[in-house]
Structures are given as C-alpha cells and as structure tokens.
Amino acid sequence: MWHLPLEDIKLGVKMHKKKKSVGDNKKSIIAVLFIGAGCALAAAIACSFFLSDLSNNNRESEFEKARSITATTSSVPSSSDDNSDNVKSDNDSSKMTVDSQKLYEDSVAYNRKLKSNQSNLLTNKESYTYSALKLTDYGITNGVYAYITADSISLNVPVYLGANNSNMAYGAAHLCYTSLPTGGKDSNVVLSGHTGYIGRWIFDSIPSLKTGDTVTVKNYWGDVKYKVVSKVTRSPNDGQDMYIDKGKDKLTLITCVSDGKGGFNRCVVICER
C-alpha cells in the first residue's frame, strides 16, 4: 500500500486550516455587514417613527391652539344639541386661527346634501378616498379635521379627510360621501383606521370597545360625543354600514381583523348620540 509522506500530510493539514480560516473570515465579514445593515435600517426606521411622532405631536398642539382661539372668536355652536362640551380658551392672538364658523357651516351644508344624494355618490371604493372639503380654505394647513378619542381604550388619533393611503398612514380617515361630525339627525360619520400598522397604534384598540363606551370627536368648534351601541364583523366588500340611517345620529368606526384563514374581515363599531 502506498503512503503519503508525513511532511506532505502536515502541509496538507496546514493548507486545509488556512482555507478554513479564510472561509470563516469571509463568513464573519458577511455576517458583520448584514448586522451593520440591519442596525442601520433599524435606526432609520426608529428615526422615521420618532420624526413621525414628533410631527403628530406638533399637529395635535396646533389643533388644540386653534380650538382655543376659535372658541372665543366664533359664534359656532358646539353641536346641534346639549350632548357636546364647549372648548375653553386662553385667547392668545398669536396662535394659529381657523375659520371654524365657515368650516362648521360648510360641513353642515355638506351633510345636508348627502341626505338625498348619498347613494348616487357612493359608486365605488374610489369614492371614499376624496377629501370632503378643502381644509386649506379654512386656514388648516396640517390636514387635521378633528381628533377622535375614547378614554376606555386610550384612543387619541387625528382625523383626516379622505380614506387614501397617505391619510391612513397617520391617523383615522373620514370616508368621503359619509357625514361629517357636526352632530344632527340623518347623519352617519364613517371613519376607518389601520390595525397592525408598523410603528403606529391607530385603530388597533377599536375591537376592545364595549357597549356604552363613550367615543368623542373633537372638532375645532367643540366636542361631539357618541355612545357605542353595537359591534359587528363584516366581509371586506360589505358596505351596508356606510349609509345614513334615517332619523339617527351615528358614528361608525372600521378597522381590519383576522378572518382566521390568513385574510381579513372588518370590525365595525357603531355609535349613536
């Protein structure tokens, strides 16, 4: 039997160890690069969320300042009945002002038109994405029409006009051609918000609302309060809850929930005044 010389065996072992070392070094370098890239991405996402939260805080601050100044300069009623709370004011003329009188009047006029024409306007899903009013016409530059709050589930998010991707990335979206939250019979305000949106808590807690819980829409002219009356699960294409229910003053909240099969249904919370 032929044998490999001992010196050659030692040399072969050394070469094998060297190759293994080089391979391990390459793997280590690649691992370090992946970890570094992951850390950089995580830092970028965290920075993005921080800036987003800061921007949202600024929006809320602007909203509250506008409410405080318009509360003393406007004759707009806080709502159509005594279920609403007036907003207190510190009357600082240096704060951003909003023409809440005109905003309220135009919102009421918008709702009035819907009473007889809603079914003709809600023709497809694209209908929901439009803005019911152009907010810059009223001095509102941050896109916030209102805030929706519910103490029982620690909810406090801005409301934007139009259920498009941009608005729904930052808060609750008002579905166009549904009522605006002015209060009054023959109205149904429909707001939709994401659940499970990465980095943001929007409508995740909506399914936890219980019958009798209070949900408040804070407008520039006052607060409109509703009570939860029911909660149902609908298929994604079921639009029966979008329409005005004659004689009622409603707020309808919609978010996604799992259907248990890898897809999604809709959790619909119905509130009334």
Coordinates of C-alpha atoms in Angstrom, one line a residue:
M1 CA 0.0 0.0 0.0
W2 CA 1.3 3.4 -0.9
H3 CA 1.6 6.0 1.9
L4 CA 1.7 9.8 1.7
P5 CA 4.9 11.2 3.3
L6 CA 4.4 12.6 6.7
E7 CA 5.7 16.0 5.6
D8 CA 3.1 16.2 2.9
I9 CA 0.3 15.3 5.4
K10 CA 1.4 18.1 7.7
L11 CA 1.5 20.5 4.8
G12 CA -2.0 19.4 3.7
V13 CA -3.4 19.9 7.2
K14 CA -1.9 23.4 7.3
M15 CA -3.4 24.3 3.9
H16 CA -6.8 23.0 5.0
K17 CA -6.7 25.0 8.2
K18 CA -5.7 28.1 6.2
K19 CA -8.5 27.7 3.7
K20 CA -11.0 27.1 6.5
S21 CA -9.7 30.2 8.3
V22 CA -10.1 32.3 5.1
G23 CA -13.6 30.9 4.6
D24 CA -14.6 31.7 8.2
N25 CA -13.2 35.2 7.9
K26 CA -15.4 35.8 4.8
K27 CA -18.5 34.5 6.6
S28 CA -17.7 36.7 9.5
I29 CA -17.3 39.7 7.3
I30 CA -20.6 39.0 5.6
A31 CA -22.3 38.5 8.9
V32 CA -20.9 41.8 10.2
L33 CA -22.1 43.6 7.0
F34 CA -25.6 42.1 7.4
I35 CA -25.7 43.0 11.1
G36 CA -24.5 46.5 10.3
A37 CA -27.0 46.9 7.5
G38 CA -29.8 45.7 9.8
C39 CA -28.7 48.1 12.6
A40 CA -28.7 51.0 10.1
L41 CA -32.1 50.0 8.8
A42 CA -33.5 49.7 12.3
A43 CA -32.0 53.1 13.2
A44 CA -33.5 54.6 10.1
I45 CA -37.0 53.2 10.9
A46 CA -36.7 54.3 14.5
C47 CA -35.7 57.8 13.4
S48 CA -38.6 57.8 11.0
F49 CA -41.1 56.8 13.7
F50 CA -39.6 59.4 16.1
L51 CA -39.9 62.2 13.5
S52 CA -43.5 61.0 12.7
D53 CA -44.4 61.0 16.4
L54 CA -42.9 64.5 16.7
S55 CA -44.9 65.6 13.7
N56 CA -48.1 64.2 15.1
N57 CA -47.4 65.9 18.4
N58 CA -47.0 69.2 16.6
R59 CA -50.2 68.6 14.7
E60 CA -52.1 68.0 18.0
S61 CA -50.6 71.1 19.5
E62 CA -51.6 73.2 16.5
F63 CA -55.1 71.7 16.7
E64 CA -55.5 72.5 20.4
K65 CA -54.2 76.0 19.9
A66 CA -56.6 76.6 17.0
R67 CA -59.5 75.3 19.2
S68 CA -58.6 77.6 22.0
I69 CA -58.5 80.7 19.8
T70 CA -61.6 79.9 17.7
A71 CA -63.7 79.1 20.8
T72 CA -63.7 82.8 21.7
T73 CA -63.8 84.3 18.2
S74 CA -66.5 82.2 16.7
S75 CA -70.3 82.0 17.2
V76 CA -70.5 78.5 16.0
P77 CA -72.5 76.2 18.3
S78 CA -70.5 73.3 19.8
S79 CA -73.1 70.9 18.3
S80 CA -76.8 70.6 17.4
D81 CA -77.7 69.6 20.9
D82 CA -76.5 69.7 24.5
N83 CA -74.5 66.4 24.3
S84 CA -71.4 68.4 23.5
D85 CA -68.8 70.2 25.6
N86 CA -67.7 73.8 24.8
V87 CA -63.9 74.3 24.4
K88 CA -62.1 76.5 27.0
S89 CA -60.0 79.3 25.6
D90 CA -56.9 81.2 26.6
N91 CA -57.4 83.8 23.8
D92 CA -53.8 84.1 22.6
S93 CA -54.0 86.1 19.3
S94 CA -50.5 84.9 18.3
K95 CA -51.8 81.3 17.8
M96 CA -52.9 79.8 14.5
T97 CA -56.5 80.7 13.7
V98 CA -59.0 78.6 11.8
D99 CA -62.2 79.9 10.3
S100 CA -64.4 77.5 12.3
Q101 CA -67.6 79.4 11.5
K102 CA -67.2 78.7 7.8
L103 CA -65.9 75.2 8.4
Y104 CA -68.9 74.3 10.5
E105 CA -71.4 75.9 8.1
D106 CA -69.8 74.1 5.1
S107 CA -69.7 70.8 7.0
V108 CA -73.4 71.1 7.8
A109 CA -74.2 72.0 4.2
Y110 CA -72.2 69.0 3.0
N111 CA -74.2 66.7 5.3
R112 CA -77.5 68.2 4.1
K113 CA -76.7 67.3 0.5
L114 CA -75.9 63.8 1.5
K115 CA -79.3 63.1 2.9
S116 CA -80.9 62.9 -0.6
N117 CA -77.9 62.1 -2.8
Q118 CA -75.6 59.7 -0.9
S119 CA -76.4 56.6 -2.9
N120 CA -75.6 58.3 -6.1
L121 CA -72.2 59.5 -4.8
L122 CA -71.0 56.2 -3.3
T123 CA -70.5 54.4 -6.5
N124 CA -67.2 52.6 -5.8
K125 CA -64.3 52.3 -3.4
E126 CA -62.6 55.3 -5.0
S127 CA -65.4 57.5 -3.8
Y128 CA -64.1 57.1 -0.2
T129 CA -60.7 58.5 -1.0
Y130 CA -61.6 62.0 -1.9
S131 CA -61.5 64.9 0.6
A132 CA -65.0 66.1 1.6
L133 CA -63.7 69.7 2.0
K134 CA -60.5 71.6 1.1
L135 CA -59.2 72.4 4.5
T136 CA -56.7 75.0 3.4
D137 CA -59.7 77.2 2.6
Y138 CA -60.3 77.4 6.3
G139 CA -56.7 78.1 7.4
I140 CA -55.9 74.4 8.2
T141 CA -52.5 73.6 6.8
N142 CA -51.7 70.3 8.5
G143 CA -54.7 68.3 7.1
V144 CA -56.3 67.6 10.5
Y145 CA -60.1 68.0 10.5
A146 CA -60.7 66.7 14.0
Y147 CA -59.4 64.2 16.7
I148 CA -61.2 61.0 17.8
T149 CA -60.8 60.0 21.4
A150 CA -62.1 57.2 23.7
D151 CA -60.8 57.1 27.2
S152 CA -61.8 53.4 27.7
I153 CA -59.3 52.2 25.1
S154 CA -56.8 55.1 25.4
L155 CA -57.6 56.3 21.8
N156 CA -56.5 59.7 20.6
V157 CA -55.8 60.0 16.9
P158 CA -56.2 62.7 14.3
V159 CA -58.9 62.5 11.6
Y160 CA -58.0 63.3 8.0
L161 CA -60.5 63.8 5.1
G162 CA -60.3 61.0 2.5
A163 CA -59.6 57.3 3.0
N164 CA -56.4 57.3 0.9
N165 CA -53.1 55.6 1.8
S166 CA -51.4 58.8 2.8
N167 CA -54.0 59.8 5.3
M168 CA -54.4 56.3 6.8
A169 CA -50.7 56.1 7.4
Y170 CA -51.0 58.8 10.0
G171 CA -54.4 58.5 11.6
A172 CA -58.1 57.9 11.1
A173 CA -59.6 58.7 7.7
H174 CA -63.1 60.1 7.0
L175 CA -64.7 58.2 4.2
C176 CA -65.9 60.8 1.6
Y177 CA -69.6 60.9 0.9
T178 CA -70.4 59.9 4.5
S179 CA -71.4 62.5 7.0
L180 CA -69.0 64.9 8.7
P181 CA -69.1 65.0 12.5
T182 CA -71.2 68.1 13.2
G183 CA -73.9 66.3 15.1
G184 CA -77.6 66.1 14.0
K185 CA -80.1 63.5 12.8
D186 CA -79.9 61.8 9.5
S187 CA -76.1 61.5 9.7
N188 CA -73.6 58.7 9.7
V189 CA -69.9 59.7 10.2
V190 CA -67.7 56.8 8.9
L191 CA -64.1 56.7 10.0
S192 CA -61.6 54.0 9.1
G193 CA -58.1 53.3 10.5
H194 CA -55.4 50.7 10.3
T195 CA -54.7 47.9 12.7
G196 CA -51.2 46.4 12.9
Y197 CA -49.6 49.3 11.0
I198 CA -45.9 49.1 11.7
G199 CA -44.7 51.6 14.3
R200 CA -48.1 53.2 14.9
W201 CA -51.1 52.5 17.0
I202 CA -54.1 53.8 15.1
F203 CA -57.3 51.7 15.4
D204 CA -55.8 48.6 17.0
S205 CA -57.9 49.0 20.1
I206 CA -61.2 49.6 18.4
P207 CA -62.3 46.0 18.7
S208 CA -62.0 46.4 22.5
L209 CA -64.8 49.0 22.7
K210 CA -67.8 47.8 24.6
T211 CA -71.5 48.8 24.5
G212 CA -72.0 52.1 26.4
D213 CA -68.4 53.3 26.0
T214 CA -68.1 57.0 25.1
V215 CA -66.4 58.0 21.8
T216 CA -65.7 61.7 21.2
V217 CA -65.0 63.6 18.0
K218 CA -63.2 66.8 18.9
N219 CA -63.8 69.5 16.3
Y220 CA -62.4 73.0 16.1
W221 CA -65.7 74.3 17.4
G222 CA -66.4 71.7 20.1
D223 CA -66.8 68.1 21.1
V224 CA -69.4 65.7 19.7
K225 CA -70.0 62.7 22.0
Y226 CA -71.3 59.3 21.0
K227 CA -72.1 56.0 22.8
V228 CA -71.2 52.6 21.5
V229 CA -74.4 50.6 20.7
S230 CA -73.2 47.6 18.8
K231 CA -70.2 45.8 17.2
V232 CA -70.3 43.5 14.2
T233 CA -67.9 41.7 11.8
R234 CA -68.3 42.2 8.1
S235 CA -66.6 40.9 5.0
P236 CA -64.3 43.4 3.2
N237 CA -66.9 44.0 0.4
D238 CA -69.9 44.6 2.7
G239 CA -70.7 48.3 2.6
Q240 CA -74.1 48.3 4.3
D241 CA -72.8 50.3 7.4
M242 CA -71.7 53.3 5.3
Y243 CA -75.2 54.7 4.7
I244 CA -77.2 57.2 6.6
D245 CA -79.8 55.7 8.8
K246 CA -82.8 58.0 8.7
G247 CA -83.6 59.7 12.0
K248 CA -80.3 58.6 13.6
D249 CA -77.1 60.5 14.5
K250 CA -74.4 57.9 14.1
L251 CA -70.6 57.4 14.1
T252 CA -69.2 54.2 12.5
L253 CA -65.7 53.0 13.1
I254 CA -64.0 50.4 10.9
T255 CA -60.7 48.5 11.1
C256 CA -59.3 45.2 9.9
V257 CA -59.4 42.0 11.9
S258 CA -58.2 38.5 11.0
D259 CA -60.7 36.1 9.4
G260 CA -58.8 33.1 10.8
K261 CA -57.9 31.9 7.3
G262 CA -55.0 34.2 6.5
G263 CA -57.2 37.0 5.3
F264 CA -59.0 39.9 6.8
N265 CA -62.6 40.9 7.8
R266 CA -63.8 44.3 9.1
C267 CA -64.6 45.1 12.6
V268 CA -67.4 47.7 12.6
V269 CA -68.2 49.6 15.8
I270 CA -71.5 51.5 15.6
C271 CA -72.0 54.5 17.9
E272 CA -75.0 56.8 18.3
R273 CA -75.9 60.1 20.1

